[in-house]
Structures are given as structure tokens and as C-alpha cells.
Coordinates of C-alpha atoms and ligand atoms in Angstrom, one line a residue:
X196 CA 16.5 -122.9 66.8
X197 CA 16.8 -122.4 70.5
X198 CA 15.0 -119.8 72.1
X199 CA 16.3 -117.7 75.3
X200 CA 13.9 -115.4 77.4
X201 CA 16.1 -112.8 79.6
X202 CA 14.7 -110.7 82.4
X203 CA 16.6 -108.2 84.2
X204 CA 16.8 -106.1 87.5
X205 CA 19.0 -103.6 88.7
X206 CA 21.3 -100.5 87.4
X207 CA 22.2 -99.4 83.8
X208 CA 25.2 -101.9 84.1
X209 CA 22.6 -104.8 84.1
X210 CA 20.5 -103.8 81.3
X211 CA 24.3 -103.5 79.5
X212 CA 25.0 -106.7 79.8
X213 CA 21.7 -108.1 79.2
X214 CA 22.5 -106.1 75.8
X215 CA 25.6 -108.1 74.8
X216 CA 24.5 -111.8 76.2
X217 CA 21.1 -111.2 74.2
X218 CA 23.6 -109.9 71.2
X219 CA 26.0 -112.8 71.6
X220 CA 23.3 -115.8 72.0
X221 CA 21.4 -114.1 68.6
X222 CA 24.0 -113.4 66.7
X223 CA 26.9 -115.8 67.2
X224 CA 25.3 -118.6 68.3
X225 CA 21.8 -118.6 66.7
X226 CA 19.6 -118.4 69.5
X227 CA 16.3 -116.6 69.5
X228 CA 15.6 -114.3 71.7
X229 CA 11.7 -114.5 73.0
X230 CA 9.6 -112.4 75.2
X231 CA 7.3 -114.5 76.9
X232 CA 9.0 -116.7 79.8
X233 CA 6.4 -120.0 78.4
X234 CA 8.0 -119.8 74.6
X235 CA 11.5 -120.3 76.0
X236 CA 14.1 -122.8 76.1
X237 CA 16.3 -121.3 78.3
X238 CA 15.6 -118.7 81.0
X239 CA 18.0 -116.2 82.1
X240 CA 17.7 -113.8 85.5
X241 CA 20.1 -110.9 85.2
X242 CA 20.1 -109.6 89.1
X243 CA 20.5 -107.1 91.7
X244 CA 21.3 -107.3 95.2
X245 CA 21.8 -103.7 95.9
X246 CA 19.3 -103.8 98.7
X247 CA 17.7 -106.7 100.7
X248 CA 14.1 -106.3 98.7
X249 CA 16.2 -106.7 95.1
X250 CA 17.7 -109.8 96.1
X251 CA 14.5 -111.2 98.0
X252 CA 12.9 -111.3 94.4
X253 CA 15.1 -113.3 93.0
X254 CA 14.3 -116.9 94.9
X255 CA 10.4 -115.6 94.2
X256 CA 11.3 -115.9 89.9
X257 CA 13.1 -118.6 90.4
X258 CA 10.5 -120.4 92.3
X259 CA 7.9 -119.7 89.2
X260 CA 10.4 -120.4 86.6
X261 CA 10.7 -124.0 88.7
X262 CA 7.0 -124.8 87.7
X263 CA 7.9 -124.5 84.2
X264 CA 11.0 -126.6 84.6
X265 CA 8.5 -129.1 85.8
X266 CA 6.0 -129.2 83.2
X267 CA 9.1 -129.6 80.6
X268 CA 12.9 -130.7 82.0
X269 CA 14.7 -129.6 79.6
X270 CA 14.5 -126.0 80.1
X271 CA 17.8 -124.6 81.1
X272 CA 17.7 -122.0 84.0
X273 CA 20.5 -119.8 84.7
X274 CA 21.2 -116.9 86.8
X275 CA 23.3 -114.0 86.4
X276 CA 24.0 -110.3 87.6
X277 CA 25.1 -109.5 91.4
X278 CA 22.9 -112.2 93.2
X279 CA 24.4 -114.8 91.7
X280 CA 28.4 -113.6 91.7
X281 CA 27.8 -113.2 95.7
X282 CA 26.1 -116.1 96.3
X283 CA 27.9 -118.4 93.9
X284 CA 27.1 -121.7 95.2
X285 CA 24.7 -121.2 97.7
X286 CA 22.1 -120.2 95.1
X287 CA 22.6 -123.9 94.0
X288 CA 21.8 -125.3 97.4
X289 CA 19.0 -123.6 97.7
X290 CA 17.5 -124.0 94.2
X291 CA 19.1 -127.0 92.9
X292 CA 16.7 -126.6 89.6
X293 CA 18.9 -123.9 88.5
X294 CA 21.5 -125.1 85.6
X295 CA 24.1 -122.3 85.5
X296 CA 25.7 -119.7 87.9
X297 CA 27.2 -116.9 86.1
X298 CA 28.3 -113.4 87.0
X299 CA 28.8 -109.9 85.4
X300 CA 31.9 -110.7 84.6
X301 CA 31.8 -113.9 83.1
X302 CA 28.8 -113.2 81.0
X303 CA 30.4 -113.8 77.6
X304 CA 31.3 -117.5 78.4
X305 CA 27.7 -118.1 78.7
X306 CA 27.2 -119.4 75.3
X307 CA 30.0 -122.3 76.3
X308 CA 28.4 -122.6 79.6
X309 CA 24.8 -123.5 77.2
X310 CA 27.1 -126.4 75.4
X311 CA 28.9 -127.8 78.4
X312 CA 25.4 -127.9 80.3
X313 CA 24.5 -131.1 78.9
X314 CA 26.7 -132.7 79.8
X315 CA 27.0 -131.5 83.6
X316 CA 24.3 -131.0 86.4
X317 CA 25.5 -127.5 87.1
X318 CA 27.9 -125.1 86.1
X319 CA 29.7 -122.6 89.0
X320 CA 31.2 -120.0 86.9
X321 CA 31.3 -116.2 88.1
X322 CA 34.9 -115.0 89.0
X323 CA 37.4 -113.4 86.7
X324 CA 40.4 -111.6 87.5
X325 CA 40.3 -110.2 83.3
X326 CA 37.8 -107.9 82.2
X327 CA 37.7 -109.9 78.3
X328 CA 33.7 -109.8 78.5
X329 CA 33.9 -106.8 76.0
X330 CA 35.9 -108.3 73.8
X331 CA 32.9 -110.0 72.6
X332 CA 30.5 -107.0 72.3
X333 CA 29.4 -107.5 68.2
X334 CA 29.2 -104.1 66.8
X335 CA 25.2 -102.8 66.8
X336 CA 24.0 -102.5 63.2
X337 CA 20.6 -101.2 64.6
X338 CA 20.3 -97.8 64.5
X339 CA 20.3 -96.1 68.2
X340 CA 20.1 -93.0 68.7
X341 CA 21.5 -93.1 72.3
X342 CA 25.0 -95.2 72.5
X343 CA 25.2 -96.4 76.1
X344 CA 28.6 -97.8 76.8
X345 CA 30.3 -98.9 79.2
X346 CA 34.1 -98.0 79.8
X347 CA 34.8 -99.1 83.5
X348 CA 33.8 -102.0 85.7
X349 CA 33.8 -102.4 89.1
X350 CA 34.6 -100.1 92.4
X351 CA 37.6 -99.7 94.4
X352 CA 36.0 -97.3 97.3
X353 CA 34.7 -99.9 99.5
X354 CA 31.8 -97.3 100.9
X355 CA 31.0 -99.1 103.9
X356 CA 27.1 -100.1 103.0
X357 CA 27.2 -101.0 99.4
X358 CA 28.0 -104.5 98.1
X359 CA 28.8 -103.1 94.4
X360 CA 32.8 -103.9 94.9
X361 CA 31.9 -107.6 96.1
X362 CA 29.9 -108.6 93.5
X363 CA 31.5 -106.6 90.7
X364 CA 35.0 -106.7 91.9
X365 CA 37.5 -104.5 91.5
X366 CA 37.8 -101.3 88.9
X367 CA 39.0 -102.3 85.8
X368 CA 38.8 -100.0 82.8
X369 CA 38.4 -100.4 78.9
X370 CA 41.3 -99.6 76.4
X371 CA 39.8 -96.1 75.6
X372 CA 40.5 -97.3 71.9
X373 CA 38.2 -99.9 72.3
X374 CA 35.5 -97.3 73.4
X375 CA 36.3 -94.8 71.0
X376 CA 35.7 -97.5 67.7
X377 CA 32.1 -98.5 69.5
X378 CA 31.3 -95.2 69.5
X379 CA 32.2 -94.0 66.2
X380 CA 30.3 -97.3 65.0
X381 CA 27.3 -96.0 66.4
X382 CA 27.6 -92.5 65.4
X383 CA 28.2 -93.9 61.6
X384 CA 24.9 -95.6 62.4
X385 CA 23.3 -92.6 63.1
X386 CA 23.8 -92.2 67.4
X387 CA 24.0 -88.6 68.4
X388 CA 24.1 -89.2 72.0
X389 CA 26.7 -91.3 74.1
X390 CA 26.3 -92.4 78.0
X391 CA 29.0 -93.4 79.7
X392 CA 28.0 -96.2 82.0
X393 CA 30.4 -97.5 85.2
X394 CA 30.2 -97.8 88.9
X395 CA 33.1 -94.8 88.9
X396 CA 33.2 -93.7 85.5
X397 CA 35.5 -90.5 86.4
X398 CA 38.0 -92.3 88.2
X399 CA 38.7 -93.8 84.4
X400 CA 42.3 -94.3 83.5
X401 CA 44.2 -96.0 80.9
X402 CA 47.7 -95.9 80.7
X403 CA 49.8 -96.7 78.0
X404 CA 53.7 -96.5 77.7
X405 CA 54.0 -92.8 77.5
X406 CA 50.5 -91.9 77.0
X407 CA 47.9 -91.8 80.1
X408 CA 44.2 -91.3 79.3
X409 CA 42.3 -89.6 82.0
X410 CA 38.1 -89.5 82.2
X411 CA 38.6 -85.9 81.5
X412 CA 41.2 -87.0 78.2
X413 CA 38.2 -89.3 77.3
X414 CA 35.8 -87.0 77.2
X415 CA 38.0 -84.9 75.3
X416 CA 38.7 -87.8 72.6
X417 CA 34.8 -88.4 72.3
X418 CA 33.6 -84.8 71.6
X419 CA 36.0 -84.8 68.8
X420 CA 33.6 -87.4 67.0
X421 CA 32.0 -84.9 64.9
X422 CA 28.6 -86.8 64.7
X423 CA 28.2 -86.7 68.4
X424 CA 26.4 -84.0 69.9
X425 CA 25.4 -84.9 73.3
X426 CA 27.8 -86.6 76.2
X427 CA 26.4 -87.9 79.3
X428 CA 28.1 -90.2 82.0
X429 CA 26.5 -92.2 85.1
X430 CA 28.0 -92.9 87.8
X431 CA 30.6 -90.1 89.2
X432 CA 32.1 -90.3 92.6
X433 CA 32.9 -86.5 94.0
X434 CA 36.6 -87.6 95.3
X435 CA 37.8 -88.4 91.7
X436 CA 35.9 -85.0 90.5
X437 CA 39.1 -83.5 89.9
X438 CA 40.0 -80.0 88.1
X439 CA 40.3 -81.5 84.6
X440 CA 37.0 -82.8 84.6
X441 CA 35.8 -79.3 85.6
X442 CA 37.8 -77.8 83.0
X443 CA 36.1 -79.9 80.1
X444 CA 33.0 -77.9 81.3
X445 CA 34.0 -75.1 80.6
X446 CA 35.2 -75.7 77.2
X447 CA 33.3 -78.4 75.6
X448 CA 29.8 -77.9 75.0
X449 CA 29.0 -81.3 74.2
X450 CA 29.0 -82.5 77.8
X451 CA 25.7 -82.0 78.9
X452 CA 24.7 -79.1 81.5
X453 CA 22.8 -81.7 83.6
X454 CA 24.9 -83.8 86.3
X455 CA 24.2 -86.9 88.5
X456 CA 26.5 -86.2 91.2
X457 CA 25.7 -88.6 94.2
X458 CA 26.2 -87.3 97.9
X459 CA 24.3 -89.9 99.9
X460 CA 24.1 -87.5 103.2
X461 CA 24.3 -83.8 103.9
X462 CA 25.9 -84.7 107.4
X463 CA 29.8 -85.3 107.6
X464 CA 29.1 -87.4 110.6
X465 CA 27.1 -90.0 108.4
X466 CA 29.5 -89.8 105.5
X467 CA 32.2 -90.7 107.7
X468 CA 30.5 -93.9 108.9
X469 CA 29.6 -93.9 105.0
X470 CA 33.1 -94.1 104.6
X471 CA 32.3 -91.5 101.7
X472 CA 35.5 -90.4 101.8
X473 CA 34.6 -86.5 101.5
X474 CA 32.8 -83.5 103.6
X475 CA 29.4 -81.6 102.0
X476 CA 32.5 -78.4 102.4
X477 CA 34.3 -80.2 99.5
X478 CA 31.0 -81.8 97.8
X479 CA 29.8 -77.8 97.2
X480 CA 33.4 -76.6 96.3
X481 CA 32.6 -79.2 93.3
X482 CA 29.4 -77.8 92.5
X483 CA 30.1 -74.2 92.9
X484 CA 33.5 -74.6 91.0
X485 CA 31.2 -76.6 87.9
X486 CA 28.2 -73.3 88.1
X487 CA 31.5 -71.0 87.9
X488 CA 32.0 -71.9 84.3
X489 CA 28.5 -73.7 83.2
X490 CA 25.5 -71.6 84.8
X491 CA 23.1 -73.1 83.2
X492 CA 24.3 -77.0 85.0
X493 CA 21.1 -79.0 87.1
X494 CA 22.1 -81.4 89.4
X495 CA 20.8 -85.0 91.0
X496 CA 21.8 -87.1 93.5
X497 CA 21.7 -90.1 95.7
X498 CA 20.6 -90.5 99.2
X499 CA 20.4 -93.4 101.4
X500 CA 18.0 -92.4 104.3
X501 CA 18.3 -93.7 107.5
X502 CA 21.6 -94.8 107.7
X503 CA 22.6 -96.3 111.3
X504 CA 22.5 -93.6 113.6
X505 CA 21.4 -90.8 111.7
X506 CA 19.9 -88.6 113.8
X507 CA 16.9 -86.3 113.0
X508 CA 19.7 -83.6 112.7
X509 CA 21.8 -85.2 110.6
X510 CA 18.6 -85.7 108.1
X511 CA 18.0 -81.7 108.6
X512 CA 21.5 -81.7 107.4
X513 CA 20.7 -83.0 103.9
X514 CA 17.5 -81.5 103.5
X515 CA 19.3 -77.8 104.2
X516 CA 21.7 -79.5 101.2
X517 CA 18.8 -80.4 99.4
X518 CA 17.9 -76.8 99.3
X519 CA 20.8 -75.6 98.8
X520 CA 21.7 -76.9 95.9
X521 CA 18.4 -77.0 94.5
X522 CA 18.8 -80.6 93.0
X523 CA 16.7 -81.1 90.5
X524 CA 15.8 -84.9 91.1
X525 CA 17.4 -87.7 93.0
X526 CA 17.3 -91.5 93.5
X527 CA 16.7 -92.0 97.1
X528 CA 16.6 -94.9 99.2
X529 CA 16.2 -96.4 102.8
X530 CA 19.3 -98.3 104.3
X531 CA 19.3 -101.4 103.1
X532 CA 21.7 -103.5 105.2
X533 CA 23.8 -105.7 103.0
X534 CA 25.4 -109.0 104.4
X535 CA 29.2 -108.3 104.7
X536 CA 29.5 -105.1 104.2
X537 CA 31.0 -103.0 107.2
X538 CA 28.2 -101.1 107.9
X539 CA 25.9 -104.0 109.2
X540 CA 28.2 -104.0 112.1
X541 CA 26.9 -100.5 113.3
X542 CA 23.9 -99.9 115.4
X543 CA 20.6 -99.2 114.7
X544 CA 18.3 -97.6 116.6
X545 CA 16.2 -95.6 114.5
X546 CA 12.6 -96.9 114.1
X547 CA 11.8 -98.3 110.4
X548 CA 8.3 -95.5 110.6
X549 CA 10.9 -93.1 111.1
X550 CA 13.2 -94.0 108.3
X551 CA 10.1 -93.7 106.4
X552 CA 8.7 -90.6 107.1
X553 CA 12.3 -88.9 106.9
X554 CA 12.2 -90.9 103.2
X555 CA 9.0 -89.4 102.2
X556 CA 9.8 -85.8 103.2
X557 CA 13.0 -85.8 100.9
X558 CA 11.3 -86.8 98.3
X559 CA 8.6 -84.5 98.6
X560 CA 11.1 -81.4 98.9
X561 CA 12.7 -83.1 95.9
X562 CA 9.7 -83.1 93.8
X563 CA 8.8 -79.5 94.8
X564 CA 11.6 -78.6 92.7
X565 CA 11.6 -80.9 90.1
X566 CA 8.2 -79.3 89.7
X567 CA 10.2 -76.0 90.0
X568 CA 12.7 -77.0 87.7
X569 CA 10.5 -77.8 84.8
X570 CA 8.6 -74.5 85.3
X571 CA 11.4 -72.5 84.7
X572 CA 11.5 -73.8 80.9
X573 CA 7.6 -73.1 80.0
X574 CA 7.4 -70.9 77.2
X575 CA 11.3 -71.3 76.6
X576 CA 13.2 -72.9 73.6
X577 CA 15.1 -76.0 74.2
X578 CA 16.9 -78.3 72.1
X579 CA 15.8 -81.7 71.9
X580 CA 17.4 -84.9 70.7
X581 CA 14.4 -86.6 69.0
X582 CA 13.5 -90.5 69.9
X583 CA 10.5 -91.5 68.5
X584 CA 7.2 -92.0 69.3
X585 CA 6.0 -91.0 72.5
X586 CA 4.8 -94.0 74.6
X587 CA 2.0 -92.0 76.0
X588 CA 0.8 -91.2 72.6
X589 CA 2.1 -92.9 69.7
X590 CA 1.1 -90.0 67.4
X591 CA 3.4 -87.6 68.7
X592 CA 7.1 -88.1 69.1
X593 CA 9.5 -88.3 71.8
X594 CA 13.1 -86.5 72.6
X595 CA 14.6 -85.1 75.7
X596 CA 16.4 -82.2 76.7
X597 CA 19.6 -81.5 77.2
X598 CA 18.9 -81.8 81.2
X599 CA 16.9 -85.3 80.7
X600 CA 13.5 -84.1 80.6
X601 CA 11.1 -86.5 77.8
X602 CA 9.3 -83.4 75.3
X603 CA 6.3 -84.6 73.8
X604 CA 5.5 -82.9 70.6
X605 CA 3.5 -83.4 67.3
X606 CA 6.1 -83.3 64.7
X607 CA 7.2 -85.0 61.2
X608 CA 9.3 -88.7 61.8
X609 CA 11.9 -87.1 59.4
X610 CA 13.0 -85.5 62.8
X611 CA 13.5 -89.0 64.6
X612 CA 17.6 -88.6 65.3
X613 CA 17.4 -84.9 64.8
X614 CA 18.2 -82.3 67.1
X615 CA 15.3 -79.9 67.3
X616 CA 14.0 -76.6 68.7
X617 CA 11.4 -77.1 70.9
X618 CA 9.1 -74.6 72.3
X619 CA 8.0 -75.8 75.7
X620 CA 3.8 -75.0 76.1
X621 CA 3.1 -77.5 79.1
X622 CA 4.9 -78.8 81.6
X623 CA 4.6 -81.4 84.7
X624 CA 7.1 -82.9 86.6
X625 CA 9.4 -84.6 84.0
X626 CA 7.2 -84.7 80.8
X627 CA 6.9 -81.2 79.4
X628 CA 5.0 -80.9 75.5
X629 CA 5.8 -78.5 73.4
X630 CA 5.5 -77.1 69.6
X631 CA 8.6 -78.2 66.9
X632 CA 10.3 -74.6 65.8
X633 CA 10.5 -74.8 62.2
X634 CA 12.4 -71.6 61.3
X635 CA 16.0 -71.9 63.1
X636 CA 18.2 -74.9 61.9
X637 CA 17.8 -78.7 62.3
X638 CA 21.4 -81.1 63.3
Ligands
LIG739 N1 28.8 -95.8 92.4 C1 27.8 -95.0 92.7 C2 26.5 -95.7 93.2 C3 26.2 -97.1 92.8 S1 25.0 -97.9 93.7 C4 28.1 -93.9 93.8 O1 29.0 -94.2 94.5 O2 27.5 -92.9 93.8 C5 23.6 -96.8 93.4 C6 23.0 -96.3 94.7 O3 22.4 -97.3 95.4 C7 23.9 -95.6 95.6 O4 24.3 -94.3 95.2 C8 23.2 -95.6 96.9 O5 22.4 -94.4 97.1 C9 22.3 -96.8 96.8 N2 22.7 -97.9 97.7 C10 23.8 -98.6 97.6 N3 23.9 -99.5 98.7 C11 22.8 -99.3 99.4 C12 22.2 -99.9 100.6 N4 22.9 -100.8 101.3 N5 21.0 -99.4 101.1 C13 20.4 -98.4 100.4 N6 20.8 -97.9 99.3 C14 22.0 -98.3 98.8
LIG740 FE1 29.1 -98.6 96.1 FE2 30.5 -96.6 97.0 FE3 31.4 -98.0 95.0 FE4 29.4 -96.4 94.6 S1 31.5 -95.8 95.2 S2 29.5 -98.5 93.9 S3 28.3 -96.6 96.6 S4 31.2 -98.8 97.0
LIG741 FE1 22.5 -104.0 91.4 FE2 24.8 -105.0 90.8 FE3 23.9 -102.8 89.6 S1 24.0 -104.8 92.8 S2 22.7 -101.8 91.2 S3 23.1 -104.8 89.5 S4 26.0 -103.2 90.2

């Protein structure tokens, strides 16, 4: 038996698909999967080029993995993810050990691509106009507790820094059937949670002949799956936050009351040359309209910092938004410029120390009131959704909150998959512990 080795970089989408090509070479095709790069027949890179340091990494593997090709030749490298869709052949003339090229959305073709290898000296293969990849996803018979899924692909909004919609093309979105039987797999298999994974997951549609399934329908159709309790969804853009979606806050309890909302800047100015396609005016409408019918909602966000010609009152700008909103954590970022994308084009002027210092302030603010945040649930009761062990302490368990903090707690592993109450006794920024309520009910 073969055995395949798979390492991974980048966003939730990434780690997805390394889920169904690990699933697809086991299963289908009988290939083992190993975790240690020196056991393996074939090595896989799964990659990112979000920002210039994600894609630097790559030629760096690639260069290690070339030692191993050299001690034994028939090692089959191939390369994956959003390096390799936007490089395409270029990664070949640079590394011309490398055996395959593939790309997010040819992924499922890989165990073909394996076969064909032998007989070719390199296989190009990382367009496709179809989004069939998930027609090969083989149901999970392992339990998970967590179902992440993915029901979109790809980004239509052309922000003018990010390279997402080049490398992962255009939206295209599952038959919400298709999504619905995953999840009610899982949830037979014991899942309680679902995540919604996409690059735009709320500008979801599927349209039928006289039957149009919005995200907010979606979310609808899920929480009627009577074994799921908990609904989460990464990514959300604020233009395609429309009423509906707000609406399903009010009403369906399932969707979580913790939100990662991404608003990149607090300055219109910069969102303009972000082409962001909204002002912070209608970014806090959102929010405010969301609090209105869920008080108890916590936000996050995305920032890129330093952005080309962002001034130091443009920054003021989003920390005043920061504050404002009280955001409970975020995922921020210096300006990466990304090769043909429209924003390499504008000029910038703003020392790198700068862009640094300006980074490190948001994020201490941002910690303050994480830190904040997680104070305000000492000594309370919260429900938590029970993992497993914990991986600082393999005696205690593991479960998070409804608002994604991890709860450590000493409790019975008859409660892994459960739904607990929790009594929160110490807290830092993220990990809180706590003390298992045994009186009130178990779900
Ligand atoms: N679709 C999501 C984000 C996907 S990319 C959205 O629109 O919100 C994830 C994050 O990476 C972005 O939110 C942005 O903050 C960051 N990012 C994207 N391109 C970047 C770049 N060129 N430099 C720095 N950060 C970037
Ligand atoms: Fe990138 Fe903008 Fe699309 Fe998000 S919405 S993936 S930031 S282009
Ligand atoms: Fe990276 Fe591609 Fe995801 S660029 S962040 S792996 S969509």
C-alpha cells in the first residue's frame, strides 16, 4: 500500500480540502495516510498565498522535500491549494522535481492525476469552470462532533488587495440538498455543531425552477435538523448581510450569538481604495440592527494594517471602531502586496516600523478586551459543547462556548458530545476553566 503524507497552510477552506483528498486517497483508492514526511510515498503541499510570507514558504518545503526525492526517485511530489492554481506552470520551472500541479478546484482528480503520473513527467491540472470536487466527498463515519462544511466556493467582490477570487475563481455554490444530507449524516453520527465554511458564505444562493434558497433559507433548513444545536458560519461579507439574515437572529436560537464580521478599516477613505464596497455608517447599521434583536451577540473582525496610504488618522479611525464596537477578537494583518491585484498599483509611502507599531497597538487594544470579554463570564453559567480532552491537560476535558471560548473542566467522558452547564471559576484570555453543573439538564 501506498502511503501519502499531506501538509497544509492557509484558511479553513484548506484544511477542507485536505479533509476530502486525505478521505478520497484512503478510502477509494487505498492509500495510507502517514504523518511523518520520511515514511511517504507521495508528498502533498496544500498552500496559501494570501500574503507574500505564505507563499515564500512554499519554495522553502519544496526545497526539503527535493532532498528526499533525491535519496529515493520515486517519490511523487505534488502541490496544491492557492500557490499552485496562480502559479500553474511557473511552479514547474522553478522546481522541476515537482510531479503534479493541482488546484482547490481540481482536488478530486488527484487520485487520476497519481495513475497518469507514471506515465508523464508532469501533470498541469488546476482550472475548472464546474464545481464537481464535492461530488466526491465520502460520507464521514467517524464521529465529529463539529461538522465543518463547506457550501460556497470562490469570491465574486474583487477587493482590490486580496488574491482569493484568482486563485479560487469565481463564487459557485453547493445544491443546498447536497449540504443538507452531509449534515444530517453527521448529526446521525453524533455532530451537534455545524460551520459553514466559504469565502462569502452569506451571499449563498441556489435557485431552482420556482424555488430560490437564500443563506438566510439555509440557515433556516439546517436548524430544523433536530440533532443540531449550534450553527456557526465563516466568512461573511457586510454587503450581502441583508435583512433576512438579521431576521434569523432574532428567531432561531441555534445560530450562535458570536459573529466574525470582517471590516478591514474603520476609515471610508481606505475601504474605498479597499474597494470594500461599504462605509463603517452602514458596517454599524449591521451591528446595531443584529444587538437590536440578539443582546447578548460578540463580535470579530479582520483588519489589514497599513494599507497604501493610510494615514495615522485613518488608523485612529479603526481603533475609535475598535472601541466602539468592542470586538471581542480579530485576525489582523499588515498589507501584504499580492502580485496582480489592483492595489499593488497604489503608492506606498508609509514606513514598514510604522505599519508595525500601528499593527501592535490594534492588537493590544484588541486583547484588552478579549481579556474584558472573558471577565465578564467569571462566576457565570455557560453552556458548553463538550470535545474531549483538553490538550493542555489530558485529564480534564475540553468544550467551547457558545461565543468560541475553549472551557477546561474536570468532568466524566460520558459528557464528550454533550452540551453542558459550565460554571466559569477562572478565566484568561481565551481559555476559561470551570466546574460541570450537575443539577440542570444535559442535551
Ligand atoms: N472573504 C473574507 C476574507 C478572506 S481572506 C472577507 O472578505 O472578509 C482572509 C483575510 O485575509 C481578509 O479578511 C484580510 O484581512 C486578509 N488579507 C487578504 N488579503 C490580504 C493582503 N493582501 N494583505 C494582508 N491581509 C490580507
Ligand atoms: Fe478577498 Fe474580498 Fe473576496 Fe474576501 S471578499 S475573499 S477579502 S476579494
Ligand atoms: Fe490562503 Fe487560498 Fe485560503 S490564499 S487564505 S488558502 S483561499
Amino acid at each position: 500500500m501506498k502511503k501519502f503524507f499531506i501538509k497544509t497552510w492557509g484558511c479553513q477552506m484548506n484544511e477542507y480540502d485536505t479533509s476530502i483528498i486525505s478521505n478520497l486517497l484512503n478510502k477509494e483508492n487505498n492509500f495510507l495516510l502517514v504523518y511523518s514526511e520520511k515514511e511517504a510515498d507521495i508528498l502533498i503541499l496544500n498552500t496559501c498565498s494570501i500574503r507574500k510570507k505564505a507563499q515564500e514558504k512554499v519554495f522553502d518545503q519544496l526545497g526539503r522535500w527535493k532532498k528526499l526525492k533525491c535519496e529515493n526517485p520515486k517519490i511523487v511530489i505534488a502541490v496544491g491549494g492557492c500557490v499552485a492554481t496562480q502559479e500553474g506552470k511557473k511552479m514547474y520551472q522553478r522546481a522541476n522535481y515537482i510531479d503534479i500541479i493541482f488546484g482547490p478546484l481540481t482536488l478530486h482528480k488527484l487520485p487520476f492525476m497519481l495513475q497518469q503520473i507514471k506515465k508523464k513527467k508532469i501533470i498541469i491540472d488546476t482550472k475548472s469552470k464546474k464545481i464537481d470536487k464535492f461530488d466526491y466527498i465520502i460520507p464521514q463515519d467517524k464521529k465529529k462532533i463539529t461538522k465543518i462544511i463547506s457550501i460556497m466556493e470562490g469570491c465574486n467582490k474583487f477587493c482590490s488587495f486580496c488574491i482569493v477570487p484568482y486563485t479560487r475563481g469565481r463564487e459557485i455554490h453547493r445544491f443546498y440538498k447536497d449540504i443538507l444530507k452531509e449534515i444530517i449524516i453527521a448529526a446521525e453520527h453524533g455532530a451537534k455543531e455545524v460551520i459553514l465554511l466559504g469565502q462569502n458564505v452569506n451571499s449563498y444562493v441556489y435557485r431552482e425552477k420556482e424555488n430560490t434558497v437564500t443563506f438566510a433559507k439555509l440557515l433556516f433548513l439546517i436548524s430544523e435538523i433536530k440533532k443540531i444545536h449550534r450553527i456557526r458560519f465563516i466568512t461573511s461579507h457586510p454587503i450581502d448581510f441583508t435583512e433576512d439574515i438579521i431576521e434569523v437572529y432574532k428567531y432561531n436560537k441555534k445560530l450562535v450569538n458570536f459573529l466574525h464580521l470582517p471590516v478591514q478599516s474603520g476609515s471610508n477613505r481606505i475601504l474605498k481604495l479597499m474597494k470594500r464596497k461599504y462605509t463603517i455608517q452602514q458596517y454599524k447599521e449591521i451591528i446595531q440592527k443584529i444587538l437590536l434583536v440578539r443582546k447578548d451577540m460578540q463580535f470579530s473582525s479582520d483588519f489589514i494594517v497599513g494599507f497604501p496610504g493610510e494615514t495615522q488618522k485613518d488608523f485612529e479611525k479603526t481603533i475609535q471602531l475598535i472601541e466602539e464596537i468592542n470586538f471581542d477578537m480579530s485576525y489582523s494583518f499588515l498589507y501584504s502586496p499580492r502580485p496582480g491585484t489592483p492595489a499593488i498599483k497604489l503608492e506606498d509611502n508609509i514606513s514598514i516600523q510604522e505599519k508595525k507599531k500601528r499593527l501592535q497597538s490594534l492588537q493590544n487594544i484588541i486583547n484588552q478586551q478579549t481579556l474584558k470579554w472573558s471577565q465578564k463570564m467569571l462566576n457565570t453559567t455557560t453552556m458548553v459543547l463538550v470535545e474531549g480532552p483538553s490538550k493542555k491537560d489530558p485529564i480534564k476535558l475540553s468544550g467551547k462556548t457558545e461565543n468560541n471560548r475553549i472551557v477546561n473542566f474536570s468532568g466524566f467522558y460520558n459528557m464528550i458530545g454533550k452540551i453542558i452547564p459550565v460554571k466559569i471559576t477562572k478565566i484568561s484570555h481565551y481559555q476559561l476553566e470551570g466546574t460541570p453543573i450537575f443539577r440542570q439538564f444535559i442535551y
